[in-house]
Amino acid sequence: MDVVVLGSGAADGWPNPFCSCTSCLDAAARREIRGQTAALVDDTLLLDCGPETPSAATRAGRSLARVRVLLVTHAHPDHLGPQALLWRSWVSGLEELCVVGPAAALEDCRGWVGPDDPVRFVAVGAGDRLRLDDYDIRVLPARHRVFVDGDAVLYDVTGPDGTRLLWATDTGTWPRSWFDAVADARYDTVFLEETFGDHVVDSVGHLGFDGFSEMVGSMGRVGAVTDRTDVVAVHLSHHNPPFDELERRLEAVGARPGRDGECVRAGGSLPTGRRVFVTGGARSGKSRYAENLFADVTDLVYVAAGGPAGDDPEWTRRVQLHQRRRPPSWTTLETTQVTDVLCTTTTPVLVDCLSTWLSARLDHHGVWDSGDVSGVRDDVDQLVTAWEQCTVSVVAVSNEVGSGVVPATASGRLFRDELGRLNAAIANISETVVLMIAGRPLVL
């Protein structure tokens, strides 16, 4: 399952727009702006839908048009914005939407649905199990309430590919007997709320650091969480410390903070294999897809390989957009010495992109004037060897330029041909090759 985190913040987000505490100022300075917690699974299943969720999906480059199942945990307004059902009704031709949740939450939705809208409601409570759209869904109890006990739930979801996730927001710490329901679950991914940090509150309906640690430990003892489980803290608020300290403290209990817009691949962040090659046309989503493969990796070398020389404002704006997307813990190297990086690195590497690297090597060898590509092909051979022998996880991005019309110039044809050879060589020794088309990944 591919899960896009549409929001990882608490009801008031993080930073809180009315607050100037140290935590909020740190989040704002980092541009780590978290909206209300929700997630989109495989573009077809939506986990919670607060009032910010539809816009968050658009900002993440995702459409909700294919969503056929909405799992609602409870009726608090940051988890349920029923007006989205009205907005959906303004679009014709959509498939039926099945809205699943506690009966009280569904009652809040019914007034937003017309008699002819393709919407079906399924009321559930803890202990229920259902199968919808090839997803096996188990309903678990939440130690949280809107008005009465039982009007909030959590979800255990197994996807068509057999991967399994736990959507555990909102809840306080579970009593011991509740863990029997998740014994030996061996979740691939757990999304667990961590709202209050060290803030002492009377409510039992949310977790702070101590409760979060207790929940993860208890799930580990019953086999729900293993050393391969990606535990993602969500529903984060400014009651937590600044990000660096938060990250360190979560890491100590085997977890990490979630980020708005990140794509989490349940069962592992990378597709099959250590070497992944991502190619596609301009604006097809190559770079964002490649970055999301490493969404849960904090120690990564990002190789910005080449680029046009001279003063180009439009290119500078593109570079700045890419830079703002990268987590601050990543190391960026602006270099064409990609082979050297692959040969020496001990941490995962993302190379973006091979087409700019090739252009820089053509410049270096003066090929545009001489037409002699022997030096460039030697560089390519060395790069391919380093790619094959690299011992860490590596992802490379490149452009697919051979599918259009024949370039009108000799230099254009030369670049097309040499990039085609380079792409083919890298793809040939990569365990996974992904072709991006209109923002959608096609694994070849």
Short mmCIF file of C-alpha atoms in Angstrom, two decimals:
data_model
loop_
_atom_site.label_atom_id
_atom_site.label_comp_id
_atom_site.label_asym_id
_atom_site.label_seq_id
_atom_site.Cartn_x
_atom_site.Cartn_y
_atom_site.Cartn_z
CA MET A 1 0.00 0.00 0.00
CA ASP A 2 1.15 3.51 -0.79
CA VAL A 3 0.02 5.97 1.87
CA VAL A 4 0.16 9.73 1.34
CA VAL A 5 0.13 11.61 4.64
CA LEU A 6 -2.24 14.49 3.91
CA GLY A 7 -1.81 15.88 7.40
CA SER A 8 0.25 14.97 10.46
CA GLY A 9 -0.85 17.68 12.90
CA ALA A 10 -3.36 17.98 15.70
CA ALA A 11 -6.65 19.87 15.47
CA ASP A 12 -4.90 23.26 15.55
CA GLY A 13 -2.05 22.10 13.32
CA TRP A 14 1.60 22.75 14.09
CA PRO A 15 2.54 25.57 14.36
CA ASN A 16 -0.62 26.83 15.98
CA PRO A 17 -1.44 30.01 14.00
CA PHE A 18 -2.10 31.98 17.19
CA CYS A 19 1.03 30.90 19.05
CA SER A 20 4.60 32.17 19.24
CA CYS A 21 6.08 29.53 21.54
CA THR A 22 9.55 28.09 20.82
CA SER A 23 8.08 24.97 19.24
CA CYS A 24 5.84 26.95 16.88
CA LEU A 25 8.61 29.35 15.91
CA ASP A 26 10.91 26.42 15.14
CA ALA A 27 8.28 24.73 12.98
CA ALA A 28 7.58 27.95 11.08
CA ALA A 29 11.29 28.60 10.48
CA ARG A 30 11.68 25.10 9.07
CA ARG A 31 8.55 25.48 6.95
CA GLU A 32 7.32 22.29 8.62
CA ILE A 33 3.65 23.26 8.49
CA ARG A 34 1.41 20.40 9.63
CA GLY A 35 -2.31 20.28 8.96
CA GLN A 36 -4.99 18.10 10.50
CA THR A 37 -4.14 14.40 10.45
CA ALA A 38 -5.47 12.35 7.53
CA ALA A 39 -4.06 9.96 4.94
CA LEU A 40 -4.84 8.66 1.45
CA VAL A 41 -4.17 4.99 0.68
CA ASP A 42 -3.57 3.93 -2.94
CA ASP A 43 -5.65 6.94 -4.06
CA THR A 44 -8.80 4.91 -3.25
CA LEU A 45 -9.14 4.75 0.54
CA LEU A 46 -9.22 7.84 2.77
CA LEU A 47 -8.37 7.69 6.47
CA ASP A 48 -10.28 10.53 8.17
CA CYS A 49 -11.33 13.68 6.36
CA GLY A 50 -11.16 16.90 8.31
CA PRO A 51 -12.07 20.26 6.75
CA GLU A 52 -8.47 20.77 5.56
CA THR A 53 -8.12 17.35 3.92
CA PRO A 54 -9.45 18.05 0.39
CA SER A 55 -7.13 21.04 -0.02
CA ALA A 56 -4.25 19.08 1.46
CA ALA A 57 -4.74 16.41 -1.18
CA THR A 58 -4.58 19.02 -3.92
CA ARG A 59 -1.38 20.50 -2.45
CA ALA A 60 0.13 17.00 -2.38
CA GLY A 61 -0.64 16.57 -6.08
CA ARG A 62 -3.34 13.98 -5.43
CA SER A 63 -6.95 13.72 -6.56
CA LEU A 64 -9.77 12.37 -4.42
CA ALA A 65 -11.84 11.45 -7.47
CA ARG A 66 -11.01 7.74 -7.16
CA VAL A 67 -11.72 7.47 -3.43
CA ARG A 68 -14.30 4.74 -2.88
CA VAL A 69 -13.89 4.16 0.87
CA LEU A 70 -13.73 6.75 3.67
CA LEU A 71 -12.88 5.46 7.15
CA VAL A 72 -13.89 7.95 9.84
CA THR A 73 -12.52 7.42 13.34
CA HIS A 74 -14.87 9.81 15.14
CA ALA A 75 -16.87 13.01 14.81
CA HIS A 76 -14.43 15.57 16.21
CA PRO A 77 -14.23 18.31 13.58
CA ASP A 78 -10.52 17.87 12.77
CA HIS A 79 -11.28 14.28 11.71
CA LEU A 80 -14.63 14.79 10.04
CA GLY A 81 -15.54 17.70 7.80
CA PRO A 82 -18.80 16.41 6.30
CA GLN A 83 -19.07 19.40 3.94
CA ALA A 84 -16.64 17.52 1.68
CA LEU A 85 -19.55 15.24 0.78
CA LEU A 86 -21.43 18.27 -0.57
CA TRP A 87 -18.44 19.38 -2.64
CA ARG A 88 -18.12 15.84 -4.00
CA SER A 89 -21.78 15.89 -5.08
CA TRP A 90 -21.03 18.78 -7.45
CA VAL A 91 -18.97 16.41 -9.63
CA SER A 92 -20.87 13.96 -11.84
CA GLY A 93 -19.83 10.46 -12.84
CA LEU A 94 -18.04 9.47 -9.62
CA GLU A 95 -18.25 5.92 -8.32
CA GLU A 96 -20.11 5.06 -5.13
CA LEU A 97 -18.42 6.20 -1.93
CA CYS A 98 -18.72 3.99 1.15
CA VAL A 99 -18.44 6.03 4.36
CA VAL A 100 -17.52 3.86 7.35
CA GLY A 101 -17.51 5.03 10.96
CA PRO A 102 -19.25 5.08 14.34
CA ALA A 103 -22.99 5.69 14.06
CA ALA A 104 -22.75 9.13 15.67
CA ALA A 105 -20.18 10.28 13.13
CA LEU A 106 -22.31 9.05 10.23
CA GLU A 107 -25.27 11.01 11.54
CA ASP A 108 -23.21 14.18 11.15
CA CYS A 109 -22.71 13.27 7.48
CA ARG A 110 -26.21 12.41 6.36
CA GLY A 111 -27.44 15.99 6.06
CA TRP A 112 -24.67 16.75 3.53
CA VAL A 113 -25.75 14.00 1.11
CA GLY A 114 -28.57 14.31 -1.38
CA PRO A 115 -31.01 11.46 -2.10
CA ASP A 116 -29.37 10.65 -5.42
CA ASP A 117 -25.74 10.99 -4.33
CA PRO A 118 -23.71 7.78 -4.80
CA VAL A 119 -22.87 7.53 -1.08
CA ARG A 120 -23.42 4.54 1.20
CA PHE A 121 -23.06 4.58 5.00
CA VAL A 122 -21.79 1.65 7.07
CA ALA A 123 -21.94 2.06 10.86
CA VAL A 124 -19.28 0.12 12.77
CA GLY A 125 -18.01 -0.42 16.28
CA ALA A 126 -14.96 -2.02 17.84
CA GLY A 127 -14.73 -5.69 16.93
CA ASP A 128 -16.39 -5.38 13.54
CA ARG A 129 -14.68 -6.64 10.40
CA LEU A 130 -15.53 -5.90 6.78
CA ARG A 131 -14.06 -6.17 3.31
CA LEU A 132 -14.38 -3.20 0.98
CA ASP A 133 -12.74 -2.63 -2.39
CA ASP A 134 -10.18 -5.44 -1.79
CA TYR A 135 -9.20 -4.05 1.63
CA ASP A 136 -9.70 -6.11 4.77
CA ILE A 137 -10.72 -3.72 7.54
CA ARG A 138 -10.80 -4.52 11.26
CA VAL A 139 -12.32 -2.01 13.65
CA LEU A 140 -10.43 -1.55 16.93
CA PRO A 141 -11.36 0.33 20.10
CA ALA A 142 -10.05 3.82 20.86
CA ARG A 143 -9.56 5.25 24.32
CA HIS A 144 -11.14 8.44 23.12
CA ARG A 145 -14.66 9.81 23.02
CA VAL A 146 -16.71 12.57 21.51
CA PHE A 147 -19.73 12.28 23.82
CA VAL A 148 -19.94 8.66 24.99
CA ASP A 149 -17.63 5.67 25.19
CA GLY A 150 -17.47 3.75 21.91
CA ASP A 151 -18.13 6.68 19.59
CA ALA A 152 -14.48 6.68 18.44
CA VAL A 153 -12.60 3.79 16.82
CA LEU A 154 -9.28 2.90 15.19
CA TYR A 155 -8.66 0.92 12.01
CA ASP A 156 -6.50 -2.08 11.12
CA VAL A 157 -6.24 -2.22 7.31
CA THR A 158 -4.78 -5.00 5.16
CA GLY A 159 -4.31 -4.04 1.51
CA PRO A 160 -4.69 -6.05 -1.69
CA ASP A 161 -0.92 -6.68 -1.65
CA GLY A 162 -1.05 -8.17 1.85
CA THR A 163 0.63 -5.25 3.60
CA ARG A 164 -0.95 -4.10 6.83
CA LEU A 165 -1.26 -0.77 8.64
CA LEU A 166 -2.74 0.51 11.87
CA TRP A 167 -4.46 3.91 11.90
CA ALA A 168 -4.43 4.81 15.59
CA THR A 169 -5.59 8.38 16.05
CA ASP A 170 -7.07 9.53 18.39
CA THR A 171 -6.53 7.39 21.47
CA GLY A 172 -5.10 7.31 24.94
CA THR A 173 -3.16 4.34 26.29
CA TRP A 174 -4.95 1.04 25.96
CA PRO A 175 -5.81 -1.25 28.86
CA ARG A 176 -3.85 -4.49 28.71
CA SER A 177 -6.74 -6.63 27.49
CA TRP A 178 -7.15 -4.60 24.29
CA PHE A 179 -3.78 -5.69 22.94
CA ASP A 180 -5.10 -9.20 22.36
CA ALA A 181 -6.85 -7.83 19.25
CA VAL A 182 -3.50 -6.95 17.61
CA ALA A 183 -1.37 -9.86 18.85
CA ASP A 184 1.02 -11.08 16.12
CA ALA A 185 -0.33 -8.48 13.66
CA ARG A 186 3.25 -7.62 12.58
CA TYR A 187 2.14 -4.33 11.10
CA ASP A 188 4.17 -2.90 8.24
CA THR A 189 3.23 0.64 9.25
CA VAL A 190 1.67 2.10 12.39
CA PHE A 191 0.34 5.66 12.42
CA LEU A 192 0.06 6.49 16.11
CA GLU A 193 -0.95 9.82 17.60
CA GLU A 194 1.50 11.71 19.83
CA THR A 195 -0.30 14.92 20.66
CA PHE A 196 0.94 16.24 23.97
CA GLY A 197 4.68 15.58 24.36
CA ASP A 198 5.53 16.23 28.01
CA HIS A 199 2.45 18.43 28.55
CA VAL A 200 0.47 17.13 31.52
CA VAL A 201 -3.26 16.92 30.83
CA ASP A 202 -6.20 15.34 32.63
CA SER A 203 -7.70 13.86 29.46
CA VAL A 204 -7.13 10.17 28.76
CA GLY A 205 -8.07 10.62 25.13
CA HIS A 206 -4.63 11.49 23.73
CA LEU A 207 -1.03 10.35 24.02
CA GLY A 208 2.04 12.26 25.14
CA PHE A 209 5.59 10.92 25.09
CA ASP A 210 5.07 8.54 27.99
CA GLY A 211 1.81 7.14 26.62
CA PHE A 212 3.24 6.88 23.11
CA SER A 213 6.27 4.97 24.39
CA GLU A 214 4.04 2.70 26.47
CA MET A 215 1.80 1.94 23.46
CA VAL A 216 4.74 1.13 21.17
CA GLY A 217 6.34 -1.05 23.83
CA SER A 218 3.13 -2.93 24.51
CA MET A 219 2.52 -3.52 20.81
CA GLY A 220 6.08 -4.78 20.52
CA ARG A 221 5.55 -7.28 23.32
CA VAL A 222 2.51 -8.81 21.61
CA GLY A 223 4.07 -8.91 18.14
CA ALA A 224 2.05 -6.08 16.62
CA VAL A 225 5.18 -3.96 16.17
CA THR A 226 8.42 -5.59 15.01
CA ASP A 227 11.85 -4.27 14.14
CA ARG A 228 10.58 -3.87 10.55
CA THR A 229 7.51 -1.80 11.46
CA ASP A 230 7.60 1.84 10.41
CA VAL A 231 6.07 3.63 13.43
CA VAL A 232 4.98 7.11 12.38
CA ALA A 233 3.94 9.69 14.98
CA VAL A 234 0.99 11.82 13.81
CA HIS A 235 -1.51 14.25 15.34
CA LEU A 236 1.50 16.29 16.46
CA SER A 237 1.04 19.61 18.22
CA HIS A 238 3.09 22.48 19.61
CA HIS A 239 2.99 20.79 23.01
CA ASN A 240 5.90 18.80 21.59
CA PRO A 241 9.45 20.17 21.68
CA PRO A 242 11.16 21.63 18.58
CA PHE A 243 11.64 19.17 15.75
CA ASP A 244 15.24 18.05 16.40
CA GLU A 245 14.47 17.05 19.98
CA LEU A 246 11.18 15.47 18.95
CA GLU A 247 12.95 13.39 16.32
CA ARG A 248 15.61 12.23 18.79
CA ARG A 249 13.07 11.23 21.41
CA LEU A 250 10.88 9.35 18.96
CA GLU A 251 13.91 7.57 17.52
CA ALA A 252 14.73 6.32 21.01
CA VAL A 253 11.47 4.34 21.03
CA GLY A 254 11.72 3.16 17.43
CA ALA A 255 9.51 5.80 15.82
CA ARG A 256 9.72 8.94 13.71
CA PRO A 257 7.58 12.05 13.15
CA GLY A 258 5.28 12.06 10.15
CA ARG A 259 5.43 14.83 7.55
CA ASP A 260 2.63 16.37 5.53
CA GLY A 261 2.80 15.25 1.91
CA GLU A 262 5.15 12.31 2.46
CA CYS A 263 4.44 9.01 0.73
CA VAL A 264 4.88 5.96 2.94
CA ARG A 265 5.17 2.58 1.26
CA ALA A 266 3.77 0.05 3.72
CA GLY A 267 6.15 -2.88 3.80
CA GLY A 268 9.22 -0.77 3.04
CA SER A 269 10.00 2.69 1.77
CA LEU A 270 11.76 1.44 -1.35
CA PRO A 271 10.33 -0.79 -4.07
CA THR A 272 11.91 -4.21 -4.49
CA GLY A 273 15.68 -4.10 -4.73
CA ARG A 274 18.52 -1.85 -3.64
CA ARG A 275 18.85 0.11 -6.91
CA VAL A 276 15.83 2.04 -8.17
CA PHE A 277 15.79 3.97 -11.44
CA VAL A 278 13.02 6.55 -11.98
CA THR A 279 12.48 8.03 -15.42
CA GLY A 280 9.76 9.93 -17.27
CA GLY A 281 8.94 13.09 -19.14
CA ALA A 282 9.07 16.69 -17.99
CA ARG A 283 6.81 17.51 -15.03
CA SER A 284 5.77 13.87 -14.70
CA GLY A 285 6.49 13.76 -10.96
CA LYS A 286 9.85 11.95 -11.12
CA SER A 287 11.69 13.92 -8.47
CA ARG A 288 8.83 14.01 -5.98
CA TYR A 289 8.27 10.27 -6.37
CA ALA A 290 11.98 9.57 -5.84
CA GLU A 291 12.11 11.82 -2.76
CA ASN A 292 9.06 10.12 -1.27
CA LEU A 293 10.79 6.74 -1.54
CA PHE A 294 13.19 8.04 1.11
CA ALA A 295 10.53 9.81 3.20
CA ASP A 296 11.45 7.88 6.36
CA VAL A 297 15.23 8.21 5.87
CA THR A 298 16.87 10.98 7.86
CA ASP A 299 20.52 10.38 6.86
CA LEU A 300 20.67 10.65 3.07
CA VAL A 301 23.01 12.14 0.47
CA TYR A 302 21.08 14.10 -2.16
CA VAL A 303 23.25 14.55 -5.24
CA ALA A 304 22.14 17.52 -7.34
CA ALA A 305 24.02 16.44 -10.43
CA GLY A 306 24.82 19.28 -12.77
CA GLY A 307 22.56 21.86 -14.38
CA PRO A 308 22.85 24.71 -16.87
CA ALA A 309 25.62 27.24 -16.41
CA GLY A 310 25.09 30.98 -16.23
CA ASP A 311 22.37 33.17 -14.79
CA ASP A 312 18.98 31.52 -15.41
CA PRO A 313 16.26 32.88 -13.06
CA GLU A 314 13.69 30.28 -14.11
CA TRP A 315 16.09 27.42 -13.38
CA THR A 316 17.03 29.03 -10.06
CA ARG A 317 13.35 29.04 -9.03
CA ARG A 318 13.06 25.36 -9.90
CA VAL A 319 16.13 24.54 -7.82
CA GLN A 320 14.75 26.50 -4.86
CA LEU A 321 11.47 24.56 -5.00
CA HIS A 322 13.39 21.30 -4.92
CA GLN A 323 15.51 22.50 -2.00
CA ARG A 324 12.49 23.47 0.10
CA ARG A 325 11.04 19.97 -0.30
CA ARG A 326 14.08 18.23 1.18
CA PRO A 327 14.18 17.41 4.89
CA PRO A 328 16.79 19.48 6.72
CA SER A 329 18.60 16.32 7.85
CA TRP A 330 19.54 15.38 4.25
CA THR A 331 23.00 16.30 2.96
CA THR A 332 22.94 18.00 -0.45
CA LEU A 333 25.95 17.75 -2.77
CA GLU A 334 25.91 19.89 -5.90
CA THR A 335 28.40 17.98 -8.01
CA THR A 336 28.86 16.05 -11.24
CA GLN A 337 31.25 13.62 -9.49
CA VAL A 338 28.44 11.11 -9.03
CA THR A 339 30.74 8.12 -9.52
CA ASP A 340 32.92 9.21 -6.61
CA VAL A 341 29.88 9.60 -4.35
CA LEU A 342 28.57 6.13 -5.22
CA CYS A 343 31.97 4.59 -4.57
CA THR A 344 32.49 6.17 -1.15
CA THR A 345 29.08 6.67 0.46
CA THR A 346 27.94 4.73 3.50
CA THR A 347 24.44 6.24 3.55
CA PRO A 348 21.58 6.03 1.00
CA VAL A 349 21.91 8.21 -2.10
CA LEU A 350 19.41 9.99 -4.34
CA VAL A 351 20.80 11.28 -7.66
CA ASP A 352 18.75 13.94 -9.44
CA CYS A 353 19.27 13.79 -12.25
CA LEU A 354 21.28 11.77 -14.77
CA SER A 355 20.21 13.94 -17.71
CA THR A 356 21.76 17.08 -16.17
CA TRP A 357 24.82 15.02 -15.21
CA LEU A 358 25.19 13.88 -18.82
CA SER A 359 24.79 17.43 -20.12
CA ALA A 360 27.54 18.59 -17.76
CA ARG A 361 29.87 15.79 -18.90
CA LEU A 362 29.23 16.66 -22.56
CA ASP A 363 30.21 20.24 -21.73
CA HIS A 364 33.30 19.09 -19.86
CA HIS A 365 34.58 17.06 -22.81
CA GLY A 366 33.71 19.71 -25.42
CA VAL A 367 31.54 17.28 -27.32
CA TRP A 368 29.22 19.96 -28.72
CA ASP A 369 32.10 21.26 -30.85
CA SER A 370 34.16 18.11 -31.48
CA GLY A 371 31.42 15.47 -31.72
CA ASP A 372 33.81 13.04 -29.99
CA VAL A 373 31.83 11.15 -27.34
CA SER A 374 34.57 8.72 -26.29
CA GLY A 375 35.38 10.62 -23.09
CA VAL A 376 31.74 10.83 -22.11
CA ARG A 377 31.21 7.14 -22.73
CA ASP A 378 34.16 6.36 -20.48
CA ASP A 379 32.48 8.46 -17.78
CA VAL A 380 29.22 6.58 -18.35
CA ASP A 381 30.97 3.19 -18.07
CA GLN A 382 32.51 4.24 -14.75
CA LEU A 383 29.16 5.51 -13.48
CA VAL A 384 27.40 2.28 -14.44
CA THR A 385 30.06 0.21 -12.67
CA ALA A 386 29.75 2.33 -9.52
CA TRP A 387 25.96 2.05 -9.65
CA GLU A 388 26.21 -1.73 -9.89
CA GLN A 389 28.74 -2.05 -7.06
CA CYS A 390 27.23 0.47 -4.65
CA THR A 391 26.41 -1.23 -1.35
CA VAL A 392 23.69 1.14 -0.08
CA SER A 393 20.17 1.92 -1.31
CA VAL A 394 20.36 4.23 -4.32
CA VAL A 395 17.73 5.97 -6.42
CA ALA A 396 18.51 7.82 -9.64
CA VAL A 397 16.20 10.11 -11.60
CA SER A 398 16.51 10.71 -15.33
CA ASN A 399 14.50 12.13 -18.23
CA GLU A 400 12.90 10.07 -20.95
CA VAL A 401 13.62 12.08 -24.11
CA GLY A 402 13.44 9.46 -26.84
CA SER A 403 9.67 9.15 -27.18
CA GLY A 404 8.95 12.39 -29.02
CA VAL A 405 9.84 13.81 -32.40
CA VAL A 406 13.38 13.58 -33.75
CA PRO A 407 15.30 16.69 -32.57
CA ALA A 408 15.88 19.24 -35.33
CA THR A 409 19.56 19.79 -34.50
CA ALA A 410 22.59 17.51 -34.51
CA SER A 411 23.37 18.41 -30.88
CA GLY A 412 19.82 17.56 -29.86
CA ARG A 413 20.01 14.19 -31.58
CA LEU A 414 23.40 13.49 -29.98
CA PHE A 415 22.07 14.26 -26.50
CA ARG A 416 18.96 12.14 -27.07
CA ASP A 417 21.01 9.16 -28.22
CA GLU A 418 23.60 9.35 -25.45
CA LEU A 419 20.95 9.77 -22.74
CA GLY A 420 19.05 6.81 -24.18
CA ARG A 421 22.19 4.67 -23.90
CA LEU A 422 22.84 5.85 -20.35
CA ASN A 423 19.25 5.23 -19.23
CA ALA A 424 19.25 1.75 -20.74
CA ALA A 425 22.53 0.84 -19.05
CA ILE A 426 21.36 2.01 -15.62
CA ALA A 427 17.96 0.35 -16.00
CA ASN A 428 19.59 -2.93 -17.03
CA ILE A 429 21.33 -3.30 -13.64
CA SER A 430 18.56 -1.84 -11.44
CA GLU A 431 16.24 -4.12 -9.52
CA THR A 432 13.34 -1.70 -10.03
CA VAL A 433 12.61 0.67 -12.90
CA VAL A 434 9.73 3.15 -12.55
CA LEU A 435 8.27 5.11 -15.46
CA MET A 436 6.38 8.21 -14.36
CA ILE A 437 3.44 9.21 -16.55
CA ALA A 438 1.25 12.19 -15.62
CA GLY A 439 2.22 11.87 -11.98
CA ARG A 440 1.50 8.16 -11.82
CA PRO A 441 4.23 5.51 -11.30
CA LEU A 442 4.38 2.51 -13.62
CA VAL A 443 6.79 -0.16 -12.34
CA LEU A 444 8.39 -1.86 -15.36
#
